CSV table of C-alpha atoms and ligand atoms in Angstrom, one decimal:
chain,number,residue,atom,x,y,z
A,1,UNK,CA,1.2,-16.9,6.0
A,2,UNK,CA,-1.9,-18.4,4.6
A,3,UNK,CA,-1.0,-21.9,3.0
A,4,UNK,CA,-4.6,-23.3,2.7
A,5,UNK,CA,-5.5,-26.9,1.6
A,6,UNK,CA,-6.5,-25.5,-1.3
A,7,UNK,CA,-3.7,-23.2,-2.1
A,8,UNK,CA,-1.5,-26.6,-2.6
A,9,UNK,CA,-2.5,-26.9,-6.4
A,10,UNK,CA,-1.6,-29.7,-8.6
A,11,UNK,CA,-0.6,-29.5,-12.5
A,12,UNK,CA,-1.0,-32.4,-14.8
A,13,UNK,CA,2.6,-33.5,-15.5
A,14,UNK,CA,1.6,-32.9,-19.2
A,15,UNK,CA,0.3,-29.3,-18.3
A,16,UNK,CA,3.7,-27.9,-16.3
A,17,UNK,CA,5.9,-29.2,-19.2
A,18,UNK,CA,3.9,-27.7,-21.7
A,19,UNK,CA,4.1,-24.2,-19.3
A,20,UNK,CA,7.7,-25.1,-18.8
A,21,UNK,CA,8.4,-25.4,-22.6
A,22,UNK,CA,6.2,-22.5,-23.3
A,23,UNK,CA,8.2,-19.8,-20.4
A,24,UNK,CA,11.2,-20.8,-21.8
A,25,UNK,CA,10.4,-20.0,-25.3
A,26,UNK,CA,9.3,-16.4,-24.4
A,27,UNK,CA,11.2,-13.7,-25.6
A,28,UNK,CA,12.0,-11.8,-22.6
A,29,UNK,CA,13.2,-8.5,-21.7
A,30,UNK,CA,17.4,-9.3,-23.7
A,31,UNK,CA,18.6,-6.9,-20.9
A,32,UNK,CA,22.8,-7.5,-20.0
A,33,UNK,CA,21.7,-6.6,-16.8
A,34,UNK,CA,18.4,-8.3,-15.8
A,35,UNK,CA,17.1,-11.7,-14.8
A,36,UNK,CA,13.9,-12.8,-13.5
A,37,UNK,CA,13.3,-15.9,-11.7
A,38,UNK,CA,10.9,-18.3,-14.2
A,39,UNK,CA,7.8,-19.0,-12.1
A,40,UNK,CA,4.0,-19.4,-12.8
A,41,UNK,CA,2.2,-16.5,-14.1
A,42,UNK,CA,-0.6,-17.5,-12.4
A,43,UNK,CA,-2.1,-19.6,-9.9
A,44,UNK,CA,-3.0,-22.7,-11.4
A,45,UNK,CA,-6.5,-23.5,-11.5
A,46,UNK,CA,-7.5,-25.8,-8.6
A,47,UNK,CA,-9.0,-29.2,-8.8
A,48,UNK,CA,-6.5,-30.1,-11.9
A,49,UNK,CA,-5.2,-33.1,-10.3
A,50,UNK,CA,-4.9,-36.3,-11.9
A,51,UNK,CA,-2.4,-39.2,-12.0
A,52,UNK,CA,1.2,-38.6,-12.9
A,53,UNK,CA,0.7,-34.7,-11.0
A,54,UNK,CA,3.5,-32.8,-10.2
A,55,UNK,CA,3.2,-30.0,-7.0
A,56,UNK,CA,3.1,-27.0,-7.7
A,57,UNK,CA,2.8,-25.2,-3.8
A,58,UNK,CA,0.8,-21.2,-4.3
A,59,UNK,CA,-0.3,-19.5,-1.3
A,60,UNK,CA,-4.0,-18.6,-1.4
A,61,UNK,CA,-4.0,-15.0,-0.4
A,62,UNK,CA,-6.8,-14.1,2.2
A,63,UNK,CA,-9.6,-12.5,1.0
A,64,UNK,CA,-9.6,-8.8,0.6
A,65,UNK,CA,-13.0,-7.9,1.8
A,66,UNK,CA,-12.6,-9.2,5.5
A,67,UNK,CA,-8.8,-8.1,5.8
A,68,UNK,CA,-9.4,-4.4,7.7
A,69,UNK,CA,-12.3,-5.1,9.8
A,70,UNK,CA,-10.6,-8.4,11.2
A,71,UNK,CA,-7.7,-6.3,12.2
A,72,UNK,CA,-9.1,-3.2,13.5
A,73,UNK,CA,-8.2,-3.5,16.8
A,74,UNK,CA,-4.7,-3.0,15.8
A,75,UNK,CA,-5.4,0.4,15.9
A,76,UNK,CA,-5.6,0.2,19.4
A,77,UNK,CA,-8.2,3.0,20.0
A,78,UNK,CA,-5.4,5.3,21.6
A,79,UNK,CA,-7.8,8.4,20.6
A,80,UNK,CA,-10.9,6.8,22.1
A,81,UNK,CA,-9.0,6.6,25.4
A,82,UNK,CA,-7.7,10.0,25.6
A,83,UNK,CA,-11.3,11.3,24.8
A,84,UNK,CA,-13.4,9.2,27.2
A,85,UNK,CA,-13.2,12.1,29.8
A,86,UNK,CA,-14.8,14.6,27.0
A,87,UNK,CA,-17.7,11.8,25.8
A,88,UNK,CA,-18.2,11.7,29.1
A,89,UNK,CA,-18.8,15.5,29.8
A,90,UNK,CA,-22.3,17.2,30.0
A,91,UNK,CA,-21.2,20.7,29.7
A,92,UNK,CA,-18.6,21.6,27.0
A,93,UNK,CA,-16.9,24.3,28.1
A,94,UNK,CA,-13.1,25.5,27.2
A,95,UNK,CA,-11.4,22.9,29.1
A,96,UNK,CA,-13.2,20.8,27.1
A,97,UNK,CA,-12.2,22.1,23.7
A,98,UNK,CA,-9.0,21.9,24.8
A,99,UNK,CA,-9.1,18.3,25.5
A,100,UNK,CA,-10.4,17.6,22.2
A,101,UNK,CA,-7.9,19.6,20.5
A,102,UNK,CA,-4.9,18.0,22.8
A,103,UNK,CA,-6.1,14.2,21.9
A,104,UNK,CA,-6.5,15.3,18.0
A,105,UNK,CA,-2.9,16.9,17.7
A,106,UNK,CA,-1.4,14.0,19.8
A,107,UNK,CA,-2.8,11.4,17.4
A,108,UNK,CA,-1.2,13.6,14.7
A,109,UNK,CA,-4.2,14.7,12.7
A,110,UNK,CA,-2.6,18.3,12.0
A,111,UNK,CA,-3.3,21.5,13.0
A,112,UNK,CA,-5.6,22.5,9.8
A,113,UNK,CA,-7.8,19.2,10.3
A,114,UNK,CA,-7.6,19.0,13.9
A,115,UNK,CA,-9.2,22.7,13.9
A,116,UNK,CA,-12.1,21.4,10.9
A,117,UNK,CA,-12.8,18.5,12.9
A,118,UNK,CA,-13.5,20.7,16.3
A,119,UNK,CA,-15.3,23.3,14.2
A,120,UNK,CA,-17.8,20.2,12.9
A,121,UNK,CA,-18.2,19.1,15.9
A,122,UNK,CA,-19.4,22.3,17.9
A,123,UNK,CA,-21.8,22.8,15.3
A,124,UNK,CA,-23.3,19.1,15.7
A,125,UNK,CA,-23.4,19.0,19.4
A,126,UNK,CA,-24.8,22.6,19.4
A,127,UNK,CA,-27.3,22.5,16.7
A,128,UNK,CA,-28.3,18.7,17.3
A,129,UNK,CA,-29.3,15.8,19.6
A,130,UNK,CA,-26.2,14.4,19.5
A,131,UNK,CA,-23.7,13.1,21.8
A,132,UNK,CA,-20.0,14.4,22.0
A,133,UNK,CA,-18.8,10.7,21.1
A,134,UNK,CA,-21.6,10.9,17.9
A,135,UNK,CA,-20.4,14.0,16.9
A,136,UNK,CA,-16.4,13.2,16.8
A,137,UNK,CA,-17.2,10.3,15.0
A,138,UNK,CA,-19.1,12.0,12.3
A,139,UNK,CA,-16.9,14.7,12.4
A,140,UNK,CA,-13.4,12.6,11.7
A,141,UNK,CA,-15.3,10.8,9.1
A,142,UNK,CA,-16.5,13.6,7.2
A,143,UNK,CA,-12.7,14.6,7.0
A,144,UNK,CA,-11.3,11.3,6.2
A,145,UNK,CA,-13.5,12.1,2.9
A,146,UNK,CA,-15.1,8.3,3.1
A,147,UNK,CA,-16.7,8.9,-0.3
A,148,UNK,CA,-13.0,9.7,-1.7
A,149,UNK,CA,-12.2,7.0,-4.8
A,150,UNK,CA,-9.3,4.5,-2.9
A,151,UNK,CA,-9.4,1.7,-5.6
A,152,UNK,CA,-6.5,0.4,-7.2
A,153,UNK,CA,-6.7,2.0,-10.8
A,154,UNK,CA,-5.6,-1.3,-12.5
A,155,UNK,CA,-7.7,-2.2,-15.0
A,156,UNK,CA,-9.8,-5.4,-15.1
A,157,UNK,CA,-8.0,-8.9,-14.7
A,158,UNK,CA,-7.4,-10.4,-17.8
A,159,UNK,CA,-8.3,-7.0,-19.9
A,160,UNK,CA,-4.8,-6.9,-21.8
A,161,UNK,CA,-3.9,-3.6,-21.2
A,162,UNK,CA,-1.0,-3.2,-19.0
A,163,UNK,CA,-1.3,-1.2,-15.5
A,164,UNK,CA,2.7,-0.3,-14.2
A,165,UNK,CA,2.1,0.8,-10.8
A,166,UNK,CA,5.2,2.6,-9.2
A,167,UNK,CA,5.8,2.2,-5.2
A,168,UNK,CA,7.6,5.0,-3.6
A,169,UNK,CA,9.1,6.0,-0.2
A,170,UNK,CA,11.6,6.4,1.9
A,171,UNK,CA,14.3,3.5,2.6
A,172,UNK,CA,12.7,0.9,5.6
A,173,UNK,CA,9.0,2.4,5.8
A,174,UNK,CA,8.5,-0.7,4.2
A,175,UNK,CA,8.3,-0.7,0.6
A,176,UNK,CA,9.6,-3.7,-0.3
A,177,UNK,CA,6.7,-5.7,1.9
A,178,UNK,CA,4.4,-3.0,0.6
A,179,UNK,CA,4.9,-4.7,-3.1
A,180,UNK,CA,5.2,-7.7,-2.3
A,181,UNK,CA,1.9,-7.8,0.0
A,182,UNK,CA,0.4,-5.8,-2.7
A,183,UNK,CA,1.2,-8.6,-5.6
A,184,UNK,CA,-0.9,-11.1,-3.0
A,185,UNK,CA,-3.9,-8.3,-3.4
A,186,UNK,CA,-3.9,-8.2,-6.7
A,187,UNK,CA,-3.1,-12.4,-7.1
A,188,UNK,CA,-6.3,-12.6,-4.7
A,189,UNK,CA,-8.7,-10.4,-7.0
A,190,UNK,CA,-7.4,-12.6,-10.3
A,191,UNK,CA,-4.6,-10.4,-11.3
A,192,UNK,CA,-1.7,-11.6,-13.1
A,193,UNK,CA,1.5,-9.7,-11.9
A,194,UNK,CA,5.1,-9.5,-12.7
A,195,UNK,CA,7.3,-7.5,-10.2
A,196,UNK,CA,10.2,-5.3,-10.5
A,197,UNK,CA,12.8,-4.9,-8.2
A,198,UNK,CA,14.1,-1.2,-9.1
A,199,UNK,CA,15.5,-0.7,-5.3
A,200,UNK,CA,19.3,-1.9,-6.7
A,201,UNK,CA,21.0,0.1,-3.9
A,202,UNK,CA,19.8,-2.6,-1.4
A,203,UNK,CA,21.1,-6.1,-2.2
A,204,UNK,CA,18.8,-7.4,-0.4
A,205,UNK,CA,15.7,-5.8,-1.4
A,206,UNK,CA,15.4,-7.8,-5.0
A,207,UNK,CA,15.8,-11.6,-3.0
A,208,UNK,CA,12.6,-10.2,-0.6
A,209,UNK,CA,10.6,-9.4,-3.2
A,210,UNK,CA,11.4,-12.5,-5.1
A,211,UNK,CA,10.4,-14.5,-2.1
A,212,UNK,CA,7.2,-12.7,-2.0
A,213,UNK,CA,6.4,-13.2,-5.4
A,214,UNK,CA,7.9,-17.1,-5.4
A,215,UNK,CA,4.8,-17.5,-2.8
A,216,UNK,CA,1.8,-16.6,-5.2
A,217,UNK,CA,3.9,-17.3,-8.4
A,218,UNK,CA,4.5,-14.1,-9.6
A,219,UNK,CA,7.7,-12.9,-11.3
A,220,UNK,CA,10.2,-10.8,-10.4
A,221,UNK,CA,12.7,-8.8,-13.0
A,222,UNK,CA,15.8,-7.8,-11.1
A,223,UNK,CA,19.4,-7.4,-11.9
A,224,UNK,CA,22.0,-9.2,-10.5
A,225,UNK,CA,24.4,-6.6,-10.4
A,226,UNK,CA,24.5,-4.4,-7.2
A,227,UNK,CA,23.8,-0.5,-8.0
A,228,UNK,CA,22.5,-1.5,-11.4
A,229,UNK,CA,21.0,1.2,-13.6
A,230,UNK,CA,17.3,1.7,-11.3
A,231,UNK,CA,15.6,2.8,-14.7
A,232,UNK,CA,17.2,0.1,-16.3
A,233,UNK,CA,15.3,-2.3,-14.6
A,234,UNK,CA,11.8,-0.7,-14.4
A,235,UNK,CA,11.8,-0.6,-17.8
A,236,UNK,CA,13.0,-4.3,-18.1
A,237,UNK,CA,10.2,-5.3,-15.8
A,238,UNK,CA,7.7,-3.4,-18.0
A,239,UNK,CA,8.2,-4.6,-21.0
A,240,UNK,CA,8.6,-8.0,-20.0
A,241,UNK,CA,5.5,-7.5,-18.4
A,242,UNK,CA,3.9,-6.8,-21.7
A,243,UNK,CA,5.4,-9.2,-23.9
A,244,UNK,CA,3.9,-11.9,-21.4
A,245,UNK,CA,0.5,-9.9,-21.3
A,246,UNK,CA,0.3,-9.4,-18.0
A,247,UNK,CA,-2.3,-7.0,-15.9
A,248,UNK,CA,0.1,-5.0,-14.0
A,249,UNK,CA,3.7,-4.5,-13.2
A,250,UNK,CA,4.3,-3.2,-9.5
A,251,UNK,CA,8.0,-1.3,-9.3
A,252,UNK,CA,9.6,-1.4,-5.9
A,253,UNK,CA,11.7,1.9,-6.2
A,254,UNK,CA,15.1,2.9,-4.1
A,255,UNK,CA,14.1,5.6,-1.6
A,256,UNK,CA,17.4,7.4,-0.5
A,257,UNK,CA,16.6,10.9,0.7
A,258,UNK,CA,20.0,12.1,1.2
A,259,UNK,CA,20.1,14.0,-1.8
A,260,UNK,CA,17.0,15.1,-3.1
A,261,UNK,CA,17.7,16.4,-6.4
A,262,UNK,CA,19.4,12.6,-6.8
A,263,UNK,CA,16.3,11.0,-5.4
A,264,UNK,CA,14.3,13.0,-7.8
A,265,UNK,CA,15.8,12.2,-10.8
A,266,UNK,CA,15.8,8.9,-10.1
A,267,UNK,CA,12.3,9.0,-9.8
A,268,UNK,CA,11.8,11.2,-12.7
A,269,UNK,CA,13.8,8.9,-15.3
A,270,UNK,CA,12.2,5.5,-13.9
A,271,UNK,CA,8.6,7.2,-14.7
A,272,UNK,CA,9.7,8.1,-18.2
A,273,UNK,CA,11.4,4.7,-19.0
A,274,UNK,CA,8.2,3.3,-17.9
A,275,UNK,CA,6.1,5.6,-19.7
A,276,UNK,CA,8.0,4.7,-22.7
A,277,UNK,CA,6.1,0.9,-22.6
A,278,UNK,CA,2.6,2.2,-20.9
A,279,UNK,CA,1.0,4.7,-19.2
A,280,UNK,CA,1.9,4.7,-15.8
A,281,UNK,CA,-1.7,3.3,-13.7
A,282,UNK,CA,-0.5,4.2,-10.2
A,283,UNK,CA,2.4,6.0,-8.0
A,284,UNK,CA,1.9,5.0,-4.8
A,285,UNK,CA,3.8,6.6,-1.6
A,286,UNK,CA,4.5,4.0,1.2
A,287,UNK,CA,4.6,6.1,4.2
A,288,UNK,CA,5.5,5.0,7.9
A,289,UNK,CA,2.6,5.8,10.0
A,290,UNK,CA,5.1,5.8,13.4
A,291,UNK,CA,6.8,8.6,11.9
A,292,UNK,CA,4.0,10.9,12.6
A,293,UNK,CA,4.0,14.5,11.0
A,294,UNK,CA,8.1,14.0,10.2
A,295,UNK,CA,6.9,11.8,7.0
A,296,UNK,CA,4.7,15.0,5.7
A,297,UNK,CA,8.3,16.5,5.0
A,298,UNK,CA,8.9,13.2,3.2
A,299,UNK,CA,5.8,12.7,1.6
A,300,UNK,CA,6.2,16.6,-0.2
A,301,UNK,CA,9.5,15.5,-1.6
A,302,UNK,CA,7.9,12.7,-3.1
A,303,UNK,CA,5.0,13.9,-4.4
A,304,UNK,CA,7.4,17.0,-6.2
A,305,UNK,CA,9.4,13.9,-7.8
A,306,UNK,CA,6.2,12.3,-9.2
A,307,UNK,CA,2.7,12.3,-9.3
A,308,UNK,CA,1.1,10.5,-6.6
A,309,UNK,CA,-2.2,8.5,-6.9
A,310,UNK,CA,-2.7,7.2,-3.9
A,311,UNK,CA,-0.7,6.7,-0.3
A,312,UNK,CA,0.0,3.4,1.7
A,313,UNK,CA,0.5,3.7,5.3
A,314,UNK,CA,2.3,0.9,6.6
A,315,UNK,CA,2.7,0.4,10.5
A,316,UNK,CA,-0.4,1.3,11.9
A,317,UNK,CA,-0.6,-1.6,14.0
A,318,UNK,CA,0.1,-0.5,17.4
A,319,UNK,CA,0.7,3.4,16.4
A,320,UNK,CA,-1.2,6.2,18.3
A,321,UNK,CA,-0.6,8.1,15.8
A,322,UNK,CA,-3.4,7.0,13.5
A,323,UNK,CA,-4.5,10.2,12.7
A,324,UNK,CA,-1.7,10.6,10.3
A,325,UNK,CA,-4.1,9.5,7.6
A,326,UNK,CA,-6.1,12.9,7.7
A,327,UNK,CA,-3.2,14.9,7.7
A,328,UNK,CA,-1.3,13.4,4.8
A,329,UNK,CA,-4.6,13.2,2.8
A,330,UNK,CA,-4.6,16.9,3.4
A,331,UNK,CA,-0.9,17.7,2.6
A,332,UNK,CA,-1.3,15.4,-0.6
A,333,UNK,CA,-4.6,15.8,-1.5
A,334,UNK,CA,-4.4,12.2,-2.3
A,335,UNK,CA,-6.3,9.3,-1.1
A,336,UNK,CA,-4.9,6.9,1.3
A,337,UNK,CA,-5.6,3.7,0.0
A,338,UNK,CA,-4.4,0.5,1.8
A,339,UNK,CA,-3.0,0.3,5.5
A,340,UNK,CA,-0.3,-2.1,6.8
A,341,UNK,CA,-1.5,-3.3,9.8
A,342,UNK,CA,1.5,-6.3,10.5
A,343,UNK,CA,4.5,-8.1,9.3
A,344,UNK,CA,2.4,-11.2,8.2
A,345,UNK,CA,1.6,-11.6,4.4
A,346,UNK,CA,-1.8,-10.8,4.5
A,347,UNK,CA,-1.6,-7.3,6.7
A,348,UNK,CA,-2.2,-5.0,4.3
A,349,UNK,CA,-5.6,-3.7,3.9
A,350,UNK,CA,-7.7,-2.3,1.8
A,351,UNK,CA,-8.8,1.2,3.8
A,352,UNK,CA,-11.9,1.6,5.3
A,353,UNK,CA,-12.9,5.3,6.6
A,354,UNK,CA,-16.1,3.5,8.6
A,355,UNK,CA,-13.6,0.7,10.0
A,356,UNK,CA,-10.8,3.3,10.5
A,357,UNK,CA,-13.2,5.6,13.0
A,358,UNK,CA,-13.9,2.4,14.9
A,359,UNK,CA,-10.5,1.3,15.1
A,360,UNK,CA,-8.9,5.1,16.2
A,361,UNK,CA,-12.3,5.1,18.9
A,362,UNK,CA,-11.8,2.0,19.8
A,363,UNK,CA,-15.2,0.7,19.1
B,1,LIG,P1,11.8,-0.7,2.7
B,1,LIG,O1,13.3,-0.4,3.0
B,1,LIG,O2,11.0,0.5,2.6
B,1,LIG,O3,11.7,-1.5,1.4
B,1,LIG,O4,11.3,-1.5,3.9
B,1,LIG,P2,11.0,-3.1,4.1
B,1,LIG,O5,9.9,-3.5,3.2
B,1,LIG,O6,12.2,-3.8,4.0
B,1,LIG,O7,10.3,-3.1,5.6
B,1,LIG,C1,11.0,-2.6,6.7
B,1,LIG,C2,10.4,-3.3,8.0
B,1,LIG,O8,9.1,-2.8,8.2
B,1,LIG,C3,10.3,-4.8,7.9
B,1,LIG,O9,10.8,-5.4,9.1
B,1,LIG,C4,8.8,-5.0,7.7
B,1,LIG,O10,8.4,-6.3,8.2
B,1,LIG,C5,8.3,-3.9,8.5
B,1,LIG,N1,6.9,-3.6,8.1
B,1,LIG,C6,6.4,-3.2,6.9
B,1,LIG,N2,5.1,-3.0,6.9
B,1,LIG,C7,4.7,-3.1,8.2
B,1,LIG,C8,3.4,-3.0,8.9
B,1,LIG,O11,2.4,-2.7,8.3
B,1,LIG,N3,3.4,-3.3,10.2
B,1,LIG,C9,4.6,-3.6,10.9
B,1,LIG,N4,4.5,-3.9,12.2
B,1,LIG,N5,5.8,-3.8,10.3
B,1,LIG,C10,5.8,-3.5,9.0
């Protein structure tokens, strides 16, 4: 965790009363149900010191732009391995193919992409100067899609129109870290974000997310009764989100499978609820990457339950099954648009297709 010299902020002792007096005053979300721990919307400005200060300790999230490329050798270049015995052929004959095709399915690509990806690259190393390694490279990229829109569809900090942003998945993928890594993101671009802790089935799923927020002082709407209503609290969250004119609301949602038709209405009643106070900005599916093609199944369920905008894939540090990003792109036909690439606060990434190549290569 990132707690830089700056990030220890100080308030004039005038200031925090005056934000003190001015939370508490609030009308918030009059729910029997729902709580949400009072802390600052925002980071406080640095530099506001002055005498009679009172400590006000906010991580300073780690800058976005640097975040995948200093981590890219977590993707420990499994695929690059297995293929250094076809970069390193002169003739490409069957066995070759074969190799390709081997490495491709055992990084868990999928059948349909791993057979595009060969297709592209017979044609480059047939038709052009350029070497098998040049021609897998270009050829993965090309289906990775790296034009494909991956930005967070939240608005502009500060633009007063709130974004709700729904996180789905499967219980222990890592949702709960997913949101609460994400509110750092968003705290790090300017962002002002109130969380809500909609996963009610796990009791301990609403105290991690309020630690995560406590750390870049970010609320978190929760309820302090076990198997509260799920919808209850979304909606809670989002309107409290709104009556404090925040930029966006991130919903951590419950993810048991057992019963689909369950899970699925869950899903389909927190969406409306939310709808209710603003449009929903984002659905995103927090995936496991170590689960390989078994999440697909997963990933279809969700994505009949509600309409996905985007995918996280958490765990990729240390997979060799990386290529699980081109398949679920594929299934979904939505963009993958951050990876989780560690357990520390600042391991989730914005995804790079470039950076990606590199990191699958090992280059
Ligand atoms: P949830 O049940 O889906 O909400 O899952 P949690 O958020 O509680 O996470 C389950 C576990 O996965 C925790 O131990 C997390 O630290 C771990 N985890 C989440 N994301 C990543 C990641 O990108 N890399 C690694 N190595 N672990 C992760």
């Amino acid at each position: 965790m990132v707690v830089a010299a700056a990030g220890v902020v100080t308030l004039g002792g005038a200031v925090a009363a005056w934000l003190k007096r001015s939370r508490a005053s609030r009308p918030v979300a009059p729910s029997a149900q729902a709580s949400r721990t009072p802390v600052a919307q925002k980071p406080p400005e640095a530099g506001s010191t002055g005498p009679g200060t009172a400590t006000v300790a906010v991580d300073v999230p780690e800058d976005l732009d640097s975040r995948f490329s200093a981590r890219r050798g977590r993707l420990g270049g499994a695929l690059g391995e297995r293929l250094a015995g076809f970069f390193g052929r002169r003739e490409l004959g069957q066995d070759a193919w074969d190799e390709l095709e081997e490495a491709l399915l055992l990084a868990d690509v999928g059948a349909a992409v791993t057979e595009q990806i060969i297709a592209e690259v017979r044609a480059r190393v047939q038709g052009g100067d350029e070497s098998p390694k040049e021609a897998v490279r270009a050829a993965i990229l090309a289906a990775i899609d790296p034009d494909a829109d991956r930005s967070l569809h939240v608005g502009a900090p500060g633009a007063g129109d709130l974004a709700p942003v729904l996180v789905v998945g499967v219980n222990g993928v890592g949702k709960t870290t997913t949101v609460g890594k994400l509110s750092r993101v968003l705290v790090a671009q300017g962002y002002s974000v109130v969380l809500g802790a909609a996963d009610t089935f796990r009791a301990a799923a609403a105290d991690q997310l309020e630690t995560w927020g406590a750390h870049v002082g970010v609320t978190t709407v929760r309820s302090d009764v076990e198997g509260a209503d799920p919808a209850s609290v979304a909606f809670d969250a989002t309107r409290t989100a709104q009556r404090e004119g925040v930029d966006v609301v991130l919903i951590d949602t419950a993810g048991r499978l057992q019963n689909k038709a369950g899970l699925m209405d869950q899903l389909g009643k927190i969406a409306r609820v939310v709808t209710k106070v603003a449009p929903i900005s984002e659905a995103l599916l927090v995936l496991d990457a170590t689960t390989g093609q078994n999440g697909l199944a997963q990933a279809r369920v969700f994505a009949e339950a509600v309409p996905l905008t985007g995918i996280v894939l958490t765990k990729m540090d240390g997979t060799a099954k990386g290529g699980i990003v081109l398949a679920v792109q594929r299934v979904l036909g939505v963009p993958v648009k951050f990876v989780g690439l560690g357990e520390g606060a600042d391991d989730l990434a914005p995804f790079d297709a470039e950076g990606f190549v590199d990191g699958l290569l090992g280059d």
